[in-house]
Amino acid sequence: MLRLALSWWNTPAYPPTLIFDIGDVLFTLSPTSIEESLERYLRNLLGDPVARGREYLQRNSRLLHSITDTPSPIILRENFAKLLILELANDKGLVEIEEHPRLWNFFRAGKGTLTTEVFPYDLDTTSIGLTIMARDEETVNSVMDEMLEYVDSDGIILTYFDHQRPRRLR
């Protein structure tokens, strides 16, 4: 742990005008150097991280993919994270969305990655998709009625619009 404090001491050359303590900062040496970590920390502390975040989103618009953290990264062609970005940023130009009229699938084109190839529509992605894409009330009500058909014996809503697919594959 590195304790970083910037201070002006009570000397004739430096009257006591400012003590600036930025607290405890944990820097790791990998994958970036301590100088890069310190620079990033100070930029976030003294700059405007929200503006920087918006700039990042704009600079990477339509390239905001979910990627695995594996030795050979895999891009997951999915809808869920893109719907979350769209909900928070309210900017359709940032993401490519595969729209669905009623039910939504976590994966684009319903083709699973790192799971079964055939992947059913799911209730979570459908819920956020219908909310963000502002479907008409009749459609939303019919989907909610259909969701009530996918409840287990304990009253817990299932993950998928598929009675045969378990919550988790073993």
PDB file of C-alpha atoms in Angstrom:
ATOM      1  CA  MET A   1       0.000   0.000   0.000  1.00  0.00           C
ATOM      2  CA  LEU A   2       1.369   3.411  -0.934  1.00  0.00           C
ATOM      3  CA  ARG A   3       0.285   6.400   1.123  1.00  0.00           C
ATOM      4  CA  LEU A   4       0.474   9.485  -1.040  1.00  0.00           C
ATOM      5  CA  ALA A   5       0.098  12.916   0.484  1.00  0.00           C
ATOM      6  CA  LEU A   6       0.910  16.286  -1.018  1.00  0.00           C
ATOM      7  CA  SER A   7       1.464  19.020   1.564  1.00  0.00           C
ATOM      8  CA  TRP A   8       2.862  22.479   2.010  1.00  0.00           C
ATOM      9  CA  TRP A   9       4.519  22.827   5.384  1.00  0.00           C
ATOM     10  CA  ASN A  10       4.564  25.802   7.708  1.00  0.00           C
ATOM     11  CA  THR A  11       7.853  27.392   6.697  1.00  0.00           C
ATOM     12  CA  PRO A  12       8.559  30.984   5.723  1.00  0.00           C
ATOM     13  CA  ALA A  13       8.646  29.918   2.068  1.00  0.00           C
ATOM     14  CA  TYR A  14       5.419  27.881   2.324  1.00  0.00           C
ATOM     15  CA  PRO A  15       2.782  29.215   4.729  1.00  0.00           C
ATOM     16  CA  PRO A  16       0.183  26.633   5.843  1.00  0.00           C
ATOM     17  CA  THR A  17      -2.317  27.054   3.029  1.00  0.00           C
ATOM     18  CA  LEU A  18      -3.077  23.557   1.811  1.00  0.00           C
ATOM     19  CA  ILE A  19      -2.829  19.982   2.934  1.00  0.00           C
ATOM     20  CA  PHE A  20      -3.994  17.595   0.258  1.00  0.00           C
ATOM     21  CA  ASP A  21      -4.307  13.928   1.234  1.00  0.00           C
ATOM     22  CA  ILE A  22      -5.651  11.555  -1.400  1.00  0.00           C
ATOM     23  CA  GLY A  23      -5.745   8.575   0.930  1.00  0.00           C
ATOM     24  CA  ASP A  24      -4.570   5.021   0.495  1.00  0.00           C
ATOM     25  CA  VAL A  25      -4.004   3.839  -3.033  1.00  0.00           C
ATOM     26  CA  LEU A  26      -3.186   0.277  -4.009  1.00  0.00           C
ATOM     27  CA  PHE A  27      -1.011   0.066  -7.097  1.00  0.00           C
ATOM     28  CA  THR A  28      -0.161  -3.160  -8.840  1.00  0.00           C
ATOM     29  CA  LEU A  29       2.847  -3.562 -11.073  1.00  0.00           C
ATOM     30  CA  SER A  30       1.032  -5.690 -13.612  1.00  0.00           C
ATOM     31  CA  PRO A  31      -0.271  -5.221 -16.281  1.00  0.00           C
ATOM     32  CA  THR A  32       0.580  -1.511 -16.070  1.00  0.00           C
ATOM     33  CA  SER A  33       3.463   0.191 -14.366  1.00  0.00           C
ATOM     34  CA  ILE A  34       3.096   2.089 -11.111  1.00  0.00           C
ATOM     35  CA  GLU A  35       3.494   5.370 -13.012  1.00  0.00           C
ATOM     36  CA  GLU A  36       0.591   4.517 -15.324  1.00  0.00           C
ATOM     37  CA  SER A  37      -1.526   3.452 -12.349  1.00  0.00           C
ATOM     38  CA  LEU A  38      -0.748   6.689 -10.528  1.00  0.00           C
ATOM     39  CA  GLU A  39      -1.473   8.746 -13.639  1.00  0.00           C
ATOM     40  CA  ARG A  40      -4.843   7.014 -14.120  1.00  0.00           C
ATOM     41  CA  TYR A  41      -5.714   7.457 -10.432  1.00  0.00           C
ATOM     42  CA  LEU A  42      -4.879  11.173 -10.435  1.00  0.00           C
ATOM     43  CA  ARG A  43      -6.708  11.717 -13.742  1.00  0.00           C
ATOM     44  CA  ASN A  44      -9.835  10.131 -12.246  1.00  0.00           C
ATOM     45  CA  LEU A  45      -9.448  12.047  -8.988  1.00  0.00           C
ATOM     46  CA  LEU A  46      -8.824  15.473 -10.492  1.00  0.00           C
ATOM     47  CA  GLY A  47     -10.537  15.125 -13.862  1.00  0.00           C
ATOM     48  CA  ASP A  48     -14.085  14.278 -14.840  1.00  0.00           C
ATOM     49  CA  PRO A  49     -14.447  10.483 -14.972  1.00  0.00           C
ATOM     50  CA  VAL A  50     -18.036  10.718 -16.245  1.00  0.00           C
ATOM     51  CA  ALA A  51     -16.959  12.819 -19.230  1.00  0.00           C
ATOM     52  CA  ARG A  52     -14.082  10.414 -19.863  1.00  0.00           C
ATOM     53  CA  GLY A  53     -16.507   7.481 -19.700  1.00  0.00           C
ATOM     54  CA  ARG A  54     -18.828   9.109 -22.219  1.00  0.00           C
ATOM     55  CA  GLU A  55     -15.870   9.826 -24.508  1.00  0.00           C
ATOM     56  CA  TYR A  56     -14.847   6.163 -24.240  1.00  0.00           C
ATOM     57  CA  LEU A  57     -18.348   5.006 -25.183  1.00  0.00           C
ATOM     58  CA  GLN A  58     -18.464   7.340 -28.187  1.00  0.00           C
ATOM     59  CA  ARG A  59     -14.960   6.402 -29.318  1.00  0.00           C
ATOM     60  CA  ASN A  60     -15.844   2.690 -29.113  1.00  0.00           C
ATOM     61  CA  SER A  61     -19.433   2.897 -30.328  1.00  0.00           C
ATOM     62  CA  ARG A  62     -20.671  -0.308 -31.936  1.00  0.00           C
ATOM     63  CA  LEU A  63     -17.504  -2.036 -30.658  1.00  0.00           C
ATOM     64  CA  LEU A  64     -18.761  -2.597 -27.111  1.00  0.00           C
ATOM     65  CA  HIS A  65     -18.596  -6.391 -27.013  1.00  0.00           C
ATOM     66  CA  SER A  66     -18.615  -8.848 -24.143  1.00  0.00           C
ATOM     67  CA  ILE A  67     -15.292 -10.693 -24.242  1.00  0.00           C
ATOM     68  CA  THR A  68     -14.123 -13.635 -22.157  1.00  0.00           C
ATOM     69  CA  ASP A  69     -11.064 -13.277 -19.948  1.00  0.00           C
ATOM     70  CA  THR A  70      -9.313 -16.371 -21.271  1.00  0.00           C
ATOM     71  CA  PRO A  71      -5.914 -16.964 -22.886  1.00  0.00           C
ATOM     72  CA  SER A  72      -7.692 -16.847 -26.256  1.00  0.00           C
ATOM     73  CA  PRO A  73     -10.467 -14.261 -25.740  1.00  0.00           C
ATOM     74  CA  ILE A  74     -13.864 -15.087 -27.210  1.00  0.00           C
ATOM     75  CA  ILE A  75     -16.369 -12.426 -28.226  1.00  0.00           C
ATOM     76  CA  LEU A  76     -19.847 -13.245 -26.958  1.00  0.00           C
ATOM     77  CA  ARG A  77     -22.417 -12.068 -29.489  1.00  0.00           C
ATOM     78  CA  GLU A  78     -25.089 -11.212 -26.969  1.00  0.00           C
ATOM     79  CA  ASN A  79     -27.909  -8.761 -26.387  1.00  0.00           C
ATOM     80  CA  PHE A  80     -28.084  -8.361 -22.605  1.00  0.00           C
ATOM     81  CA  ALA A  81     -25.050  -6.118 -21.959  1.00  0.00           C
ATOM     82  CA  LYS A  82     -25.888  -4.023 -25.005  1.00  0.00           C
ATOM     83  CA  LEU A  83     -29.397  -3.483 -23.670  1.00  0.00           C
ATOM     84  CA  LEU A  84     -27.912  -2.352 -20.339  1.00  0.00           C
ATOM     85  CA  ILE A  85     -25.611   0.104 -22.134  1.00  0.00           C
ATOM     86  CA  LEU A  86     -28.557   1.387 -24.137  1.00  0.00           C
ATOM     87  CA  GLU A  87     -30.641   1.797 -20.988  1.00  0.00           C
ATOM     88  CA  LEU A  88     -27.940   3.765 -19.171  1.00  0.00           C
ATOM     89  CA  ALA A  89     -26.631   5.870 -22.062  1.00  0.00           C
ATOM     90  CA  ASN A  90     -29.921   6.283 -23.950  1.00  0.00           C
ATOM     91  CA  ASP A  91     -27.985   6.357 -27.233  1.00  0.00           C
ATOM     92  CA  LYS A  92     -28.849   3.741 -29.888  1.00  0.00           C
ATOM     93  CA  GLY A  93     -25.735   4.730 -31.833  1.00  0.00           C
ATOM     94  CA  LEU A  94     -23.499   3.083 -29.230  1.00  0.00           C
ATOM     95  CA  VAL A  95     -24.670  -0.492 -29.699  1.00  0.00           C
ATOM     96  CA  GLU A  96     -25.940  -2.850 -32.353  1.00  0.00           C
ATOM     97  CA  ILE A  97     -29.174  -4.343 -31.090  1.00  0.00           C
ATOM     98  CA  GLU A  98     -30.957  -7.257 -32.693  1.00  0.00           C
ATOM     99  CA  GLU A  99     -34.551  -6.260 -32.002  1.00  0.00           C
ATOM    100  CA  HIS A 100     -37.276  -8.759 -31.205  1.00  0.00           C
ATOM    101  CA  PRO A 101     -40.998  -8.038 -31.189  1.00  0.00           C
ATOM    102  CA  ARG A 102     -41.828 -10.115 -28.076  1.00  0.00           C
ATOM    103  CA  LEU A 103     -39.294 -12.541 -26.605  1.00  0.00           C
ATOM    104  CA  TRP A 104     -35.569 -11.850 -26.427  1.00  0.00           C
ATOM    105  CA  ASN A 105     -32.580 -14.156 -26.364  1.00  0.00           C
ATOM    106  CA  PHE A 106     -29.374 -13.523 -24.440  1.00  0.00           C
ATOM    107  CA  PHE A 107     -27.392 -14.447 -27.553  1.00  0.00           C
ATOM    108  CA  ARG A 108     -27.775 -12.769 -30.910  1.00  0.00           C
ATOM    109  CA  ALA A 109     -29.537 -15.040 -33.393  1.00  0.00           C
ATOM    110  CA  GLY A 110     -30.232 -17.434 -30.497  1.00  0.00           C
ATOM    111  CA  LYS A 111     -26.948 -19.248 -31.104  1.00  0.00           C
ATOM    112  CA  GLY A 112     -25.121 -19.943 -27.837  1.00  0.00           C
ATOM    113  CA  THR A 113     -21.413 -19.513 -27.214  1.00  0.00           C
ATOM    114  CA  LEU A 114     -19.674 -21.584 -24.507  1.00  0.00           C
ATOM    115  CA  THR A 115     -23.013 -23.317 -23.900  1.00  0.00           C
ATOM    116  CA  THR A 116     -25.470 -25.259 -26.002  1.00  0.00           C
ATOM    117  CA  GLU A 117     -25.695 -24.043 -29.580  1.00  0.00           C
ATOM    118  CA  VAL A 118     -29.479 -23.815 -29.425  1.00  0.00           C
ATOM    119  CA  PHE A 119     -30.242 -21.352 -26.667  1.00  0.00           C
ATOM    120  CA  PRO A 120     -33.837 -20.568 -25.662  1.00  0.00           C
ATOM    121  CA  TYR A 121     -35.322 -17.135 -25.141  1.00  0.00           C
ATOM    122  CA  ASP A 122     -34.809 -16.036 -21.545  1.00  0.00           C
ATOM    123  CA  LEU A 123     -36.914 -14.033 -19.139  1.00  0.00           C
ATOM    124  CA  ASP A 124     -34.162 -11.620 -18.008  1.00  0.00           C
ATOM    125  CA  THR A 125     -33.162 -10.439 -21.480  1.00  0.00           C
ATOM    126  CA  THR A 126     -36.817 -10.325 -22.510  1.00  0.00           C
ATOM    127  CA  SER A 127     -37.712  -8.168 -19.499  1.00  0.00           C
ATOM    128  CA  ILE A 128     -35.003  -5.605 -20.104  1.00  0.00           C
ATOM    129  CA  GLY A 129     -35.557  -5.673 -23.878  1.00  0.00           C
ATOM    130  CA  LEU A 130     -39.269  -4.935 -23.539  1.00  0.00           C
ATOM    131  CA  THR A 131     -38.583  -2.187 -21.009  1.00  0.00           C
ATOM    132  CA  ILE A 132     -35.905  -0.399 -23.012  1.00  0.00           C
ATOM    133  CA  MET A 133     -37.397  -0.822 -26.462  1.00  0.00           C
ATOM    134  CA  ALA A 134     -40.765   0.456 -25.213  1.00  0.00           C
ATOM    135  CA  ARG A 135     -43.176  -2.068 -26.648  1.00  0.00           C
ATOM    136  CA  ASP A 136     -46.912  -1.423 -26.594  1.00  0.00           C
ATOM    137  CA  GLU A 137     -48.853  -2.314 -23.459  1.00  0.00           C
ATOM    138  CA  GLU A 138     -50.723  -5.195 -25.100  1.00  0.00           C
ATOM    139  CA  THR A 139     -47.477  -6.911 -26.120  1.00  0.00           C
ATOM    140  CA  VAL A 140     -45.881  -6.380 -22.711  1.00  0.00           C
ATOM    141  CA  ASN A 141     -48.943  -7.730 -20.892  1.00  0.00           C
ATOM    142  CA  SER A 142     -49.085 -10.821 -23.114  1.00  0.00           C
ATOM    143  CA  VAL A 143     -45.394 -11.544 -22.451  1.00  0.00           C
ATOM    144  CA  MET A 144     -45.864 -11.090 -18.688  1.00  0.00           C
ATOM    145  CA  ASP A 145     -48.807 -13.502 -18.817  1.00  0.00           C
ATOM    146  CA  GLU A 146     -46.603 -15.994 -20.658  1.00  0.00           C
ATOM    147  CA  MET A 147     -43.833 -15.546 -18.064  1.00  0.00           C
ATOM    148  CA  LEU A 148     -46.243 -16.679 -15.363  1.00  0.00           C
ATOM    149  CA  GLU A 149     -46.366 -20.063 -17.114  1.00  0.00           C
ATOM    150  CA  TYR A 150     -42.652 -20.529 -16.347  1.00  0.00           C
ATOM    151  CA  VAL A 151     -42.648 -20.885 -12.563  1.00  0.00           C
ATOM    152  CA  ASP A 152     -41.275 -23.869 -10.641  1.00  0.00           C
ATOM    153  CA  SER A 153     -42.999 -25.699  -7.779  1.00  0.00           C
ATOM    154  CA  ASP A 154     -41.470 -23.254  -5.259  1.00  0.00           C
ATOM    155  CA  GLY A 155     -42.926 -20.266  -7.101  1.00  0.00           C
ATOM    156  CA  ILE A 156     -39.562 -19.176  -8.516  1.00  0.00           C
ATOM    157  CA  ILE A 157     -39.656 -17.845 -12.058  1.00  0.00           C
ATOM    158  CA  LEU A 158     -37.574 -19.950 -14.428  1.00  0.00           C
ATOM    159  CA  THR A 159     -34.663 -18.566 -16.401  1.00  0.00           C
ATOM    160  CA  TYR A 160     -35.823 -19.655 -19.843  1.00  0.00           C
ATOM    161  CA  PHE A 161     -39.003 -19.839 -21.865  1.00  0.00           C
ATOM    162  CA  ASP A 162     -38.428 -23.594 -21.893  1.00  0.00           C
ATOM    163  CA  HIS A 163     -39.777 -26.003 -19.279  1.00  0.00           C
ATOM    164  CA  GLN A 164     -37.191 -28.641 -20.230  1.00  0.00           C
ATOM    165  CA  ARG A 165     -34.105 -26.486 -19.777  1.00  0.00           C
ATOM    166  CA  PRO A 166     -32.733 -26.349 -16.221  1.00  0.00           C
ATOM    167  CA  ARG A 167     -31.553 -23.094 -14.641  1.00  0.00           C
ATOM    168  CA  ARG A 168     -28.000 -24.434 -14.795  1.00  0.00           C
ATOM    169  CA  LEU A 169     -26.490 -26.988 -17.105  1.00  0.00           C
ATOM    170  CA  ARG A 170     -24.396 -29.529 -15.272  1.00  0.00           C
TER     171      ARG A 170
END
